[in-house]
Structures are given as structure tokens and as C-alpha cells.
Coordinates of C-alpha atoms in Angstrom, one line a residue:
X12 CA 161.0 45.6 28.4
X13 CA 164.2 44.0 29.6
X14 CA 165.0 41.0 30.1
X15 CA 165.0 39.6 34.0
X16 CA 168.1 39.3 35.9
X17 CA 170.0 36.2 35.8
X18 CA 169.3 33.9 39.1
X19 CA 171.7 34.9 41.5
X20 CA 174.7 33.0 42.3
X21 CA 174.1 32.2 46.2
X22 CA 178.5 32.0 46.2
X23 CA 179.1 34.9 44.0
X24 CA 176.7 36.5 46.6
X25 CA 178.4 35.7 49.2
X26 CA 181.5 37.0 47.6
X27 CA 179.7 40.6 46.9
X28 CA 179.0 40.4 50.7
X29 CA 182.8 40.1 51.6
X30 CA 183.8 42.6 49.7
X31 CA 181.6 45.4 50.5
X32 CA 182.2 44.5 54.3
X33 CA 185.8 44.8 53.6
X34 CA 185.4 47.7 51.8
X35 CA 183.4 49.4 54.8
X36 CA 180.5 49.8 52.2
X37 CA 178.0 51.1 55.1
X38 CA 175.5 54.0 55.6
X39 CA 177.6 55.5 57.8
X40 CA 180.7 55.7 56.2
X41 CA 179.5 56.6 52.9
X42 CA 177.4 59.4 54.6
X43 CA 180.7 60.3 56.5
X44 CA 182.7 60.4 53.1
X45 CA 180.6 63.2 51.9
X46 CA 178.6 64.5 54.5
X47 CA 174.7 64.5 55.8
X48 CA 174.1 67.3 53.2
X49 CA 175.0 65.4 50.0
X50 CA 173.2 62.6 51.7
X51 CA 170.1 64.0 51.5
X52 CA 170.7 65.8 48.0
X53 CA 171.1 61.6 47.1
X54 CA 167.4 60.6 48.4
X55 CA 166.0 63.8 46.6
X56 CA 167.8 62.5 43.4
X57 CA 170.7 64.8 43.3
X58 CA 173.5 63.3 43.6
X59 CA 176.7 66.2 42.2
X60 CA 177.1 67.1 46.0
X61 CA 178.6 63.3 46.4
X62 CA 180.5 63.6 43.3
X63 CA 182.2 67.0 44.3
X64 CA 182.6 65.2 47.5
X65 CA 184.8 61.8 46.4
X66 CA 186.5 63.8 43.6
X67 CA 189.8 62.6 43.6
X68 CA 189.3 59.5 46.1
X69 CA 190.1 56.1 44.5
X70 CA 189.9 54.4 47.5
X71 CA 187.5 51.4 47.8
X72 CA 184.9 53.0 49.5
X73 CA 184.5 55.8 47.3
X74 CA 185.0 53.9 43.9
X75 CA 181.9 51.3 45.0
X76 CA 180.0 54.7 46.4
X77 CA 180.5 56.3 42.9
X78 CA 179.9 53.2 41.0
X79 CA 176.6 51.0 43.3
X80 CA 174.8 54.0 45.1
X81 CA 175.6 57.0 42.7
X82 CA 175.5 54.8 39.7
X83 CA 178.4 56.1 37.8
X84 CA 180.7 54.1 35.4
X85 CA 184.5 53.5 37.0
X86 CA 187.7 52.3 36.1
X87 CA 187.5 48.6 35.2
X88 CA 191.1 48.6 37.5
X89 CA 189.8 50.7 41.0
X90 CA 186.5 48.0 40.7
X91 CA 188.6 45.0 40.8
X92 CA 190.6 46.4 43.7
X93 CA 187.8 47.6 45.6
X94 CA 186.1 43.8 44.9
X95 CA 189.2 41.4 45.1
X96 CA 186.8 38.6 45.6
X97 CA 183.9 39.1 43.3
X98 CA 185.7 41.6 40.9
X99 CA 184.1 43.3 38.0
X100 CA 183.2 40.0 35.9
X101 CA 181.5 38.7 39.3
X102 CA 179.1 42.1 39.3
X103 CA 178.0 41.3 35.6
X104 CA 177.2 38.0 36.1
X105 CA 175.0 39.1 39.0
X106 CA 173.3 41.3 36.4
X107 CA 174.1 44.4 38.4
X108 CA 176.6 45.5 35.9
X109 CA 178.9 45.7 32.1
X110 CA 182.3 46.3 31.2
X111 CA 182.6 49.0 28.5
X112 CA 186.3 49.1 27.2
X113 CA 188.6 49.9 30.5
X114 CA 184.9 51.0 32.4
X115 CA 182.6 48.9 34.7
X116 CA 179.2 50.6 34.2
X117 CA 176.1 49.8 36.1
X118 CA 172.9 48.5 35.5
X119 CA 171.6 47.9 38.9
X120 CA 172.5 50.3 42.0
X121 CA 173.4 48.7 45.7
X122 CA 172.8 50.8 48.6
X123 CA 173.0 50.1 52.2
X124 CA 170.1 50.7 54.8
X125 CA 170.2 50.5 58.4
X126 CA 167.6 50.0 60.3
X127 CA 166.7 49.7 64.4
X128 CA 163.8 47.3 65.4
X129 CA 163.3 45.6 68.6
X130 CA 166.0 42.9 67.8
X131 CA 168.5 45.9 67.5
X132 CA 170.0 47.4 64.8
X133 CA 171.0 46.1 61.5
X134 CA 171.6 47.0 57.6
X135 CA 171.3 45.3 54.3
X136 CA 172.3 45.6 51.2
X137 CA 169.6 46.5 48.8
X138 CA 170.3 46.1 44.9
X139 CA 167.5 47.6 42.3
X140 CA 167.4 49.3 39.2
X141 CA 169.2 52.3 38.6
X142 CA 167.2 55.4 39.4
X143 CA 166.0 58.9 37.3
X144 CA 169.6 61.0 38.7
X145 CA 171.1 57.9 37.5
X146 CA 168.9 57.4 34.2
X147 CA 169.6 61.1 33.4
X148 CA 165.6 60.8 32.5
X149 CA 162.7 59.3 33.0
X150 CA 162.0 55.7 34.4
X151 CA 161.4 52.4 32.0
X152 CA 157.8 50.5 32.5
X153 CA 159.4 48.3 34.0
X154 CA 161.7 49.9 37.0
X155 CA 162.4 48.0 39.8
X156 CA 162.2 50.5 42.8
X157 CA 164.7 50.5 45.6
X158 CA 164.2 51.9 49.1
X159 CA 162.0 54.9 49.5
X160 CA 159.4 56.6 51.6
X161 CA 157.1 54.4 51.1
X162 CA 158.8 51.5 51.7
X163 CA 160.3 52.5 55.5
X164 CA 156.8 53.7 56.2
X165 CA 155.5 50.2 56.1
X166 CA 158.2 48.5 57.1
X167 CA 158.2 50.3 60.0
X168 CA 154.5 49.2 60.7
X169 CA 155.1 45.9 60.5
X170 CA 153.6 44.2 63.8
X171 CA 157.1 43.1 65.7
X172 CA 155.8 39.9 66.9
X173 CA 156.4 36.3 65.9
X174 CA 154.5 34.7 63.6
X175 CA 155.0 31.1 61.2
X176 CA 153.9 31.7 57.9
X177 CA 154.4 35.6 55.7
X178 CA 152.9 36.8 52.7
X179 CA 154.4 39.9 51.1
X180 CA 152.2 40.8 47.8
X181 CA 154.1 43.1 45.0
X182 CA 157.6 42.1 46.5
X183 CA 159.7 44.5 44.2
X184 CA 163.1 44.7 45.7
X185 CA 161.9 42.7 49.0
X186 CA 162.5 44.9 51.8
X187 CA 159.3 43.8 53.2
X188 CA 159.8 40.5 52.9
X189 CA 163.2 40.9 54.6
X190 CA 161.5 43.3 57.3
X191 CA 159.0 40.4 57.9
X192 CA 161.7 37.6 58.2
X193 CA 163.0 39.6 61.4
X194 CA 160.3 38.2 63.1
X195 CA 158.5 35.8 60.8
X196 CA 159.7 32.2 60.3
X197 CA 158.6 31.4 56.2
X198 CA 158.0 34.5 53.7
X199 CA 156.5 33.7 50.3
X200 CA 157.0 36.8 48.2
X201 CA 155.3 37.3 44.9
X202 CA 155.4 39.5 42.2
X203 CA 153.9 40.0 38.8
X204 CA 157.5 41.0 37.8
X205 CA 160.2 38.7 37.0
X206 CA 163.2 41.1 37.0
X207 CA 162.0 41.9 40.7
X208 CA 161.8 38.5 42.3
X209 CA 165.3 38.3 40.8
X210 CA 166.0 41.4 42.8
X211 CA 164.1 39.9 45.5
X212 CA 166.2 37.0 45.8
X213 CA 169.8 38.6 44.9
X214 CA 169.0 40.6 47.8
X215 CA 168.2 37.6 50.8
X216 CA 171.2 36.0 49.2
X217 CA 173.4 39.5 49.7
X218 CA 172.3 39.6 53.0
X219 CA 172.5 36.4 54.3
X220 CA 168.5 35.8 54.9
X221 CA 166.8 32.3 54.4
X222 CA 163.1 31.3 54.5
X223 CA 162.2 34.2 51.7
X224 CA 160.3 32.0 48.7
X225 CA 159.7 33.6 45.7
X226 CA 156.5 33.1 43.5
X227 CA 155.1 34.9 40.3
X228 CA 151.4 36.2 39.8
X229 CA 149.3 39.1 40.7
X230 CA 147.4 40.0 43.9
X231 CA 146.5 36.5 45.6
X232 CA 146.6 33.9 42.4
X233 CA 150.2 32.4 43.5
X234 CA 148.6 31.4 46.8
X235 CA 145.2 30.4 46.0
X236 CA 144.0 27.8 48.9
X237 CA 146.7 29.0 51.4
X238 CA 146.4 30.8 54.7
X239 CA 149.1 33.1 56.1
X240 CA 149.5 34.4 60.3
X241 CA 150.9 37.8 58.3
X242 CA 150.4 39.3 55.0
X243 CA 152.1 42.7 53.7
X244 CA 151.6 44.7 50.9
X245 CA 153.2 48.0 49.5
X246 CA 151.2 47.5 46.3
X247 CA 151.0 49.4 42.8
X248 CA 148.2 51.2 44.3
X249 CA 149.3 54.7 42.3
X250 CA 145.7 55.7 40.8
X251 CA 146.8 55.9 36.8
X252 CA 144.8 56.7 33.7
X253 CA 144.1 54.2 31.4
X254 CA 144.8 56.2 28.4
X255 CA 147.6 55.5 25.6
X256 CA 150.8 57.8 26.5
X257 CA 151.1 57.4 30.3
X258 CA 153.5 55.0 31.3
X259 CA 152.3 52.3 33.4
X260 CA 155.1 51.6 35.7
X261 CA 155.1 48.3 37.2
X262 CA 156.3 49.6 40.2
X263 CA 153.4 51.9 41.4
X264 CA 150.4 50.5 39.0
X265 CA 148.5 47.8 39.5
X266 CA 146.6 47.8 35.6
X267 CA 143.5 48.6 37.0
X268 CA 140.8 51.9 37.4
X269 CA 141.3 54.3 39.8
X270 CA 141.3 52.8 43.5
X271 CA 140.5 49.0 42.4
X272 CA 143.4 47.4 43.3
X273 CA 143.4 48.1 46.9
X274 CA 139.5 47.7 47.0
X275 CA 140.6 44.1 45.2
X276 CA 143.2 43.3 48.1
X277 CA 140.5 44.5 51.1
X278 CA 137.7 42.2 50.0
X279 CA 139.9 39.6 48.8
X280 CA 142.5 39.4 51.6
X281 CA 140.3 37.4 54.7
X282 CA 140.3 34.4 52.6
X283 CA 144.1 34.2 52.7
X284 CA 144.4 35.0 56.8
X285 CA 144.4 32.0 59.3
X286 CA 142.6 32.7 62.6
X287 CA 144.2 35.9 64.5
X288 CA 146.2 36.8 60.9
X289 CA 146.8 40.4 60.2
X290 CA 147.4 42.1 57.0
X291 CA 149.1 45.3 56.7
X292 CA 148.9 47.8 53.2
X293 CA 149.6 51.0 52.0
X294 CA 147.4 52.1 49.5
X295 CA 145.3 55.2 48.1
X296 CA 141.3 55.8 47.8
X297 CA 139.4 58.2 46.0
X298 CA 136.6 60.3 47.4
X299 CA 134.4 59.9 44.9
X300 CA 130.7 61.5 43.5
X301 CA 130.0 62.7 47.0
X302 CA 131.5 59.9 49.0
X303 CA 134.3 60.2 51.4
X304 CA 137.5 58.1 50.6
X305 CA 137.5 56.5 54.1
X306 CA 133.7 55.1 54.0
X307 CA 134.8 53.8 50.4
X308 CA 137.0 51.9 52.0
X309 CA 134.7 50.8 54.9
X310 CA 132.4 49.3 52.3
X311 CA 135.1 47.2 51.0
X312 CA 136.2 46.2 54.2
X313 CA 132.4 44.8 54.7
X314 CA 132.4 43.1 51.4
X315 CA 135.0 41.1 52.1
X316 CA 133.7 36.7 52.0
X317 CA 135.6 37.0 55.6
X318 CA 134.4 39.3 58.3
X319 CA 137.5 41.2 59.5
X320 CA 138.7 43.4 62.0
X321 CA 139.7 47.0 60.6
X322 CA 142.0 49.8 61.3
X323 CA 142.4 52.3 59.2
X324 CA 144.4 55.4 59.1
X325 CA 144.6 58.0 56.5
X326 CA 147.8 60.5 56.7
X327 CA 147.1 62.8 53.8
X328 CA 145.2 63.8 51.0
X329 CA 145.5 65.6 47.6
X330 CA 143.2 67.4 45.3
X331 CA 143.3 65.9 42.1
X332 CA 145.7 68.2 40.3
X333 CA 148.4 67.8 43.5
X334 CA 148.2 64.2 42.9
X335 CA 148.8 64.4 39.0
X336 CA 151.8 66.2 39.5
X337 CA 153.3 64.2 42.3
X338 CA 153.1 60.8 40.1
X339 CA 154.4 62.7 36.9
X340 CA 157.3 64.1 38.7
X341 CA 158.2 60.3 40.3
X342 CA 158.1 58.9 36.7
X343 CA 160.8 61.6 36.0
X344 CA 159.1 64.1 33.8
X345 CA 159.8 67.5 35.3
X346 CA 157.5 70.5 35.0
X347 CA 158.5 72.2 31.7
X348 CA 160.1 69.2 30.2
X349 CA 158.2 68.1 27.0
X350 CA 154.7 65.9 27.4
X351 CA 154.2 67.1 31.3
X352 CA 151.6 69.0 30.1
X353 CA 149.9 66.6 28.9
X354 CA 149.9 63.3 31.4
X355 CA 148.8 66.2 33.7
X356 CA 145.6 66.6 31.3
X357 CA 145.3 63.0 31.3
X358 CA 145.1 63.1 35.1
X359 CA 142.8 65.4 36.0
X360 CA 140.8 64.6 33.1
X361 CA 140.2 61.1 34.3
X362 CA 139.6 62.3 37.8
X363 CA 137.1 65.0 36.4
X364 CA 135.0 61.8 34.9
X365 CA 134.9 59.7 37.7
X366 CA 134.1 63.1 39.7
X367 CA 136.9 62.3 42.1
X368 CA 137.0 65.2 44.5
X369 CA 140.5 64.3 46.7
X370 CA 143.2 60.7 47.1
X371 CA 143.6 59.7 50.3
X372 CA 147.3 57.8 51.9
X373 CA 147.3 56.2 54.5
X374 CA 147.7 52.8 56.1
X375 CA 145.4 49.7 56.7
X376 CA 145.2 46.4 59.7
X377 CA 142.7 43.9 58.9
X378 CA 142.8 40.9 61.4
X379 CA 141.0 38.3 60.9
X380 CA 139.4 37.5 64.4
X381 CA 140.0 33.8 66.0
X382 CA 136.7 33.9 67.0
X383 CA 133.1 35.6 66.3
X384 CA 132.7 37.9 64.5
X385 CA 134.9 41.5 64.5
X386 CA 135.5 43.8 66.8
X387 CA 137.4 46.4 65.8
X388 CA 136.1 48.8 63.2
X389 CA 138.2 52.0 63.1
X390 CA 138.7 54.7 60.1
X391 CA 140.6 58.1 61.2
X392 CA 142.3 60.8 60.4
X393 CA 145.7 61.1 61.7
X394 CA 147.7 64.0 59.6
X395 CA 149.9 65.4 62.2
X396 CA 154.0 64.6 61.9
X397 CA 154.4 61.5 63.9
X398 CA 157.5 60.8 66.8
X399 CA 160.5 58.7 66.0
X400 CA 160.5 55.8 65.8
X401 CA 158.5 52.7 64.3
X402 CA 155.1 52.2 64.6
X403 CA 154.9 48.2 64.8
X404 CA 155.1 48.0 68.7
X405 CA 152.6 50.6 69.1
X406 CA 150.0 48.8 66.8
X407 CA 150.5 45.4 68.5
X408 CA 149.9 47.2 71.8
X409 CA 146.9 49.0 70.6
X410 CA 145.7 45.6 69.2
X411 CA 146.6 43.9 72.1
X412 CA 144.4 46.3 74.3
X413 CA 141.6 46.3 72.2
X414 CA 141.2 42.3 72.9
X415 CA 141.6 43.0 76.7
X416 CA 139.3 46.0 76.5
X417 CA 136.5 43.7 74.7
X418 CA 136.6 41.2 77.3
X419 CA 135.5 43.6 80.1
X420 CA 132.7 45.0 81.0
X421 CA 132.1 48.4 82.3
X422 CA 132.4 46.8 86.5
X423 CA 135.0 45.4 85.9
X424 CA 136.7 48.3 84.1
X425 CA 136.2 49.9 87.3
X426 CA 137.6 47.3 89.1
X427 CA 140.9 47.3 87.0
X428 CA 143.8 49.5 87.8
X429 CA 145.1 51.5 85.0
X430 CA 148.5 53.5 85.0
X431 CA 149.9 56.2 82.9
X432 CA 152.0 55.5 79.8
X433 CA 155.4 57.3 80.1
X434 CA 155.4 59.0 77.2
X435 CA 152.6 61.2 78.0
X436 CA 152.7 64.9 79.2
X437 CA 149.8 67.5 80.4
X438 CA 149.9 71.1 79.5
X439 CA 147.3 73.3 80.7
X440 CA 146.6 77.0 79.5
X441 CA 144.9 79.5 81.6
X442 CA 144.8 83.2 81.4
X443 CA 146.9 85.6 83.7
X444 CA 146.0 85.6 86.8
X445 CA 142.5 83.2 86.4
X446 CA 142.6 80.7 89.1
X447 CA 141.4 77.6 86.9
X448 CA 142.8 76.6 83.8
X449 CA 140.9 77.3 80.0
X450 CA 142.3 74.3 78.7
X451 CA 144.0 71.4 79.6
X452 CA 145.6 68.8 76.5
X453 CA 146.9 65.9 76.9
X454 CA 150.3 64.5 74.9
X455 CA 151.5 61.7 73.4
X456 CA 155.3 61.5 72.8
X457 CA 155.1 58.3 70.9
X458 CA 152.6 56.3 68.8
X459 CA 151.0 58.9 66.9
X460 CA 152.0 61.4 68.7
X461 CA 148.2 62.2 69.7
X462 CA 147.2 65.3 71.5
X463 CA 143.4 65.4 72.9
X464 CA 141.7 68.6 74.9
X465 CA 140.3 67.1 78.0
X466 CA 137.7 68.2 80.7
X467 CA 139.5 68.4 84.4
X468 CA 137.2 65.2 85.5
X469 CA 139.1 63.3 83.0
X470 CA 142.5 65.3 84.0
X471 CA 142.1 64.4 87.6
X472 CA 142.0 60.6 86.6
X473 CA 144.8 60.6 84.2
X474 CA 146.6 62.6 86.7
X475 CA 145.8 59.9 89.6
X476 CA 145.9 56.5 87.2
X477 CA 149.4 55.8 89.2
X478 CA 149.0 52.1 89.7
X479 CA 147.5 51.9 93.0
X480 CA 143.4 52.4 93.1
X481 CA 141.4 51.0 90.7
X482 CA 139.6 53.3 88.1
X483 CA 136.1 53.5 89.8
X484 CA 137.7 54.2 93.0
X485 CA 139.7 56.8 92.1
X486 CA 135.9 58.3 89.8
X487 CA 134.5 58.2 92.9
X488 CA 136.8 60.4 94.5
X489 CA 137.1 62.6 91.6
X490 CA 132.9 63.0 92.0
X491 CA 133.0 63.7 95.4
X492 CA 135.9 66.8 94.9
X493 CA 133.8 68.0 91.8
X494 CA 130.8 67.6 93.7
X495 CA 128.8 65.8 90.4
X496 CA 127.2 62.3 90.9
X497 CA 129.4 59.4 90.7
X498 CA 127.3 57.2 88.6
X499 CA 127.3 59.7 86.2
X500 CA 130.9 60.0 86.1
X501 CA 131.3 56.7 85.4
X502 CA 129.0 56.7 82.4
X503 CA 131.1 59.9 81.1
X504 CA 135.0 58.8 82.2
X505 CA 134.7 54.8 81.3
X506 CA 134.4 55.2 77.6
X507 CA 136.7 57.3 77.6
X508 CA 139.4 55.2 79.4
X509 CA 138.7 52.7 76.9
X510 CA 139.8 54.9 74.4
X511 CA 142.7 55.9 76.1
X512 CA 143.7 52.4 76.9
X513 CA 143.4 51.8 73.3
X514 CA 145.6 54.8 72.0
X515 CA 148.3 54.2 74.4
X516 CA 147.8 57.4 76.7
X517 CA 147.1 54.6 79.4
X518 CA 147.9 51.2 79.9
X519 CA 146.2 48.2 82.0
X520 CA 148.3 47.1 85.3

């Protein structure tokens, strides 16, 4: 195990910052110095289209490229030039690099990441360890991660509105926590990991972002007693066996059996959420001896000392022997390479005893409601590829109809005036020639990018929901063209409309 960075310099930081905004040290102009195809060859871990690319450049751009995102040694010379103010010695006392002879080598990579939320756009600056096409091999115990996937999934989830007081569990390199201060007042960040709170803190100072507090201790122990109006989580949820000879990366493993850590952070999580609080994670669960993954995680959601509101979404899911080889490849052992074999074994052997059938991915919202009891008690399957974009807004929308939805009854449903969101369209298919359509879908062009087959009763009141009749006028009407009975078209449509309402395929005037 290494030894934990140093505590940043906040000046030396601010140096860093200088210099790589001299430098032009940005997304866009790295990608521009060698190209959108050699960009993504970088986030698949390949990173010789880049090299090819700078060869021969010793500007400052492509000297801190080739030395903070590619994680190459450089010329001791070209590193003080491209950092005047921080220079070479400034990087190693930040931890994030050495000097070997006449080279600066790193031990920590820096990479920029934009990002558009509804304050605008933005980047930081995000510093972690050095990664496998770095490495040349696998990953130590334990790795600090940087930016992946994962980590723009949920931090595109986050709910965009304002809260006082954030929780982000399992910090790593904090680009949650510095997602949540874009809209949250105080973060406290903890991790079980010393060398990433270090990270954690380096990077708020790089970029400039106060109010991020730093604490160490798993799951909820550095907050015991305290109650937070946001909590996030992008937890070692990676289901590993607990056998001698599989790594147990810090990152991605929580230490414990199978799906327990995220069962530990359902039922344990109320406790820590004030009134109207809401806690996002990422996190896997097992079907398991003839019980679906998603009504696992129902049960801990009811076992939790705090009743809570739930929404919960799962993306994907893998057979056991899928999953095994999607964690051993992350760790960096490649197919062929020597002991892949074998932590495959381990895998599926452990799945095989705990008669785990598929892993499910996906996303979880618990609220804790400000009053009563809960309300919302959601678990679905969402697979499809989703639209641009974030999710956040479209969550606090959906939860923000769901509290309007609860506090009417079916009359005065009717009474209420609903209009069509703009992002939906309406295709209809019908054979050649046939006068009335087979089938008539409805789409979503944001959100989750839902598509739903719909009846023409409920097509004629999408179609009309323009903002001027209320929705058990415009049934009524609808009745009397389809020549059914009214009341009974209310009973069918108003449900319905709820769930509409709810997804975003309609929205209350």
C-alpha cells in the first residue's frame, strides 16, 4: 500500500491552476491537438494514437498532455517551461510527480473535464492515480480512480436544485462532491481511503471550490448523529469474491459479500436524511435463489428504521460469467494474460454458491418524506439508450409531480389542465391503404427517452392536452366522438395521466 498524498498546498494549487490555464491545458484543445479519434482511443485506455499525434511538439500544451493525461515521463527542462509558476519541484511536492535524472515522471495523472449543467458550462481539473495504459499492467489495491462512466452517470443525476447540507459516501477523487457544490452549500466527503481524500481535497483546491470537508470512515460512521438535505454515493458496490488471490480494489469493493454493501446503504441511509432529503447511488444487486434483483432491493428499501420514498431504475444486467469478465478486465488483467483464468473461476464459482442467476446496474432516489409516511414506491426497468443530456432536472420534475399528483384527487384531476411536454412526438403505423391506424406510440425525446403504445382514447387526449380545457372536459368529448361512456373513460384515461404526468410526456398548467 502507498503511502497517502501529502496535504495539498492551497498556494502551490493555485500556482498548478495558473499554469495549466496559461498553458491552454483544456478538453478542447488537447482533444484538438490530436484529434476526436485518439481521444477516444484515451478513455478506452489506449493512448499511442496521442503519442503519434504530439510527436515532435514541445510546446506547453503537448509536453503537460504527454506528461498529466497520457502519463508519460518528460524532459525535466519542457516541464519547467510549460509550469513557470509551479515548475517540476512544485508537481512533486503536490505528490503528483518525481524527478528521475533530467526526467519529471508522474505518479498521479491530471485531466480536464467539462461539463454543462443548468448553471452553464464549466471544467475542472481532476488529479488521480495513474491508470492501467499508464501502469503498463494491472491496478494496485489501492487505485485511486479518476473520471469514468460511472462517475458522469451519477453526476449527471444529481438533483439540480439547492440544498444546505451534502453528503457524498466513498469520495475517491471527489467529482461528486464537486458536482454537488454546484448547487449545494456544505459537502462533507468521506472516504475509507486516505490517499483519496488527499485527492479529494487537491482537486477543490485545483479548482478553486470551497465548502468540500473531508472526513475518514466507511459507509455512515464519520457522520453518525447528523442529518443531510442530499446524500450521494458511487460506492464500491463491485460484487467481489472473498477468496485469497483477487484483488480487492478499494475503488470498486466495499469488503463485503456479494450485494451487501448497497443493501447496507438502503437500510441504513433514512437515518442520515433530514425531512424532504434525497439520496442518490449507483450500485449492483444480485438475483438471487429464485428472487429477482429489483424485489431484493425493495426489501431493503422496507427494512430501512426510516420509511422512505423509492425510485429505482435498473439499466442492465449480466449473467454471472459477463460480469466476471467485465471486473477482471477493469483491474487490468486481459483475457490470455496469466491468472485470468482463474479470478474468472473464482467468480462464477462464488456466484454458482450463492445461486446468483444475473447483476443488476442501475440507479437508486430514496427521499425521506417531510411528512407521513411514503409515497412513492417505484422499481423498473429502463434498458433502452437514453437522450443527451443529464438526468437531474428530469428527476426533480418527476419528483416534483409526483407530490402534486398525490395531493389530488381523481375530480380534481379532471378539473386541472394538463399540456403536452415539448419533447414528445406521435408516430402511428397503419397498413396501406386501412383507414385507421394499427398502432399508435408515443415518444419521449428526453428523460428516458420513453416510448409507450397507446389506445386512440388516450391519443386523442394527448393530442388535445393544449393548455386550454381541462382534462375531464376534454374525456368527455373524447367519449362522446368514440361513442363509449364517459364515466368509464375517466376510470380508464385518469390513471393514466397520472403516469404520464409523472414521466414527463405531460406536464400540469
Amino acid at each position: 500500500m502507498r503511502a497517502a498524498l501529502p496535504d495539498p498546498d492551497a498556494a502551490l494549487c493555485r500556482d498548478l491552476a495558473t499554469d495549466l490555464r496559461a498553458a491552454g491545458f483544456a478538453s478542447a484543445a488537447l482533444r484538438g491537438a490530436w484529434g476526436e479519434s485518439a481521444d477516444t482511443a484515451i478513455a478506452r485506455g489506449l493512448r499511442s494514437p496521442a503519442v503519434r499525434a504530439l510527436a515532435g511538439r514541445e510546446d506547453a500544451l503537448a509536453v503537460l498532455g504527454r506528461l498529466l493525461v497520457l502519463g508519460m515521463r518528460q524532459p525535466l527542462p519542457l516541464v519547467d517551461l510549460a509550469l513557470p509558476g509551479t515548475r517540476a519541484e512544485g508537481l512533486v511536492r503536490l505528490g503528483l510527480a518525481a524527478i528521475d535524472g533530467d526526467d519529471v515522471v508522474p505518479t498521479a495523472i491530471v485531466r480536464p473535464q467539462s461539463f454543462v449543467d443548468e448553471h452553464g458550462e464549466g471544467e475542472w481539473w481532476v488529479a488521480s492515480d495513474l491508470d492501467e495504459a499508464a501502469l503498463g499492467g494491472p491496478l494496485p489495491e489501492d487505485h485511486v480512480l479518476g473520471v469514468g462512466g460511472a462517475s458522469l452517470t451519477l453526476a449527471s443525476l444529481q438533483l439540480p436544485t439547492p440544498a444546505e447540507r451534502g453528503l457524498d459516501i466513498g469520495v475517491g477523487c471527489g467529482i461528486q462532491a464537486l458536482r454537488a457544490r454546484r448547487n449545494v452549500a456544505h459537502v462533507v466527503a468521506t472516504d475509507i481511503s486516505d490517499r483519496a481524500l488527499a485527492f479529494t481535497r487537491l482537486n477543490a483546491l485545483l479548482n478553486a471550490v470551497e465548502g468540500i470537508e473531508t472526513r475518514s470512515g466507511s459507509l455512515f460512521g464519520p457522520v453518525a448523529g447528523e442529518r443531510f438535505d442530499r446524500v450521494v454515493s458511487n460506492p464500491p458496490f463491485v460484487i467481489t469474491p472473498r477468496v485469497e488471490g483477487v484483488p480487492a480494489y478499494e475503488y470498486r469493493d466495499g469488503g463485503l459479500v456479494g450485494d451487501d454493501l448497497v443493501a447496507a446503504f438502503v437500510t441504513e441511509v433514512g437515518a442520515h436524511l433530514a425531512p424532504g432529503g434525497v439520496a442518490q447511488l449507483l450500485g449492483n444487486w444480485e438475483s438471487r435463489a429464485g428472487v429477482d434483483g429489483l424485489d431484493r432491493v425493495r426489501a431493503w428499501v422496507a427494512a430501512s428504521t426510516v420509511p422512505l420514498d423509492a425510485w429505482v431504475v435498473e439499466r442492465e444486467a449480466l449473467d454471472p460469467l459477463a460480469y466476471a469478465e467485465l471486473w477482471v478486465r477493469d483491474g487490468g488483467t486481459l483475457a490470455g494474460s496469466p491468472g485470468f483464468a482463474a479470478l474468472i473461476d473464482a467468480w462464477t464459482i462464488d456466484f454458482a454458491e450463492r445461486e446468483v442467476t444475473s447483476i443488476g446496474f442501475g440507479y437508486i432516489l430514496l427521499r425521506r418524506p417531510e411528512t407521513g409516511g411514503p409515497t412513492l414506491d417505484r422499481y423498473e426497468r429502463i434498458p433502452q439508450a437514453l437522450p443527451d443530456g443529464g438526468l437531474g432536472r428530469h428527476l426533480a420534475d418527476a419528483l416534483d409531480a409526483h407530490d402534486a399528483l398525490a395531493r389530488l384527487d381523481d375530480g380534481e384531476l379532471a378539473a386541472s389542465i394538463v399540456v403536452v411536454a415539448p419533447d414528445v412526438t406521435e408516430a402511428r403505423h397503419q397498413l396501406p391503404g386501412a383507414e385507421a391506424p394499427t398502432l399508435i406510440e408515443l415518444r419521449q425525446g428526453a428523460g428516458f427517452g420513453r416510448s409507450l403504445i397507446v389506445d386512440p382514447g388516450l391519443a386523442a387526449l394527448v393530442g388535445a392536452c393544449d393548455g386550454d380545457l381541462p382534462v375531464g372536459v376534454l374525456i368527455d368529448a373524447i367519449a362522446e366522438l368514440l361513442e363509449v361512456d364517459a364515466g368509464e373513460l375517466r376510470d380508464d384515461l385518469l390513471p393514466r395521466v397520472r403516469e404520464l404526468v409523472f414521466t414527463g410526456f405531460l406536464r400540469l398548467a
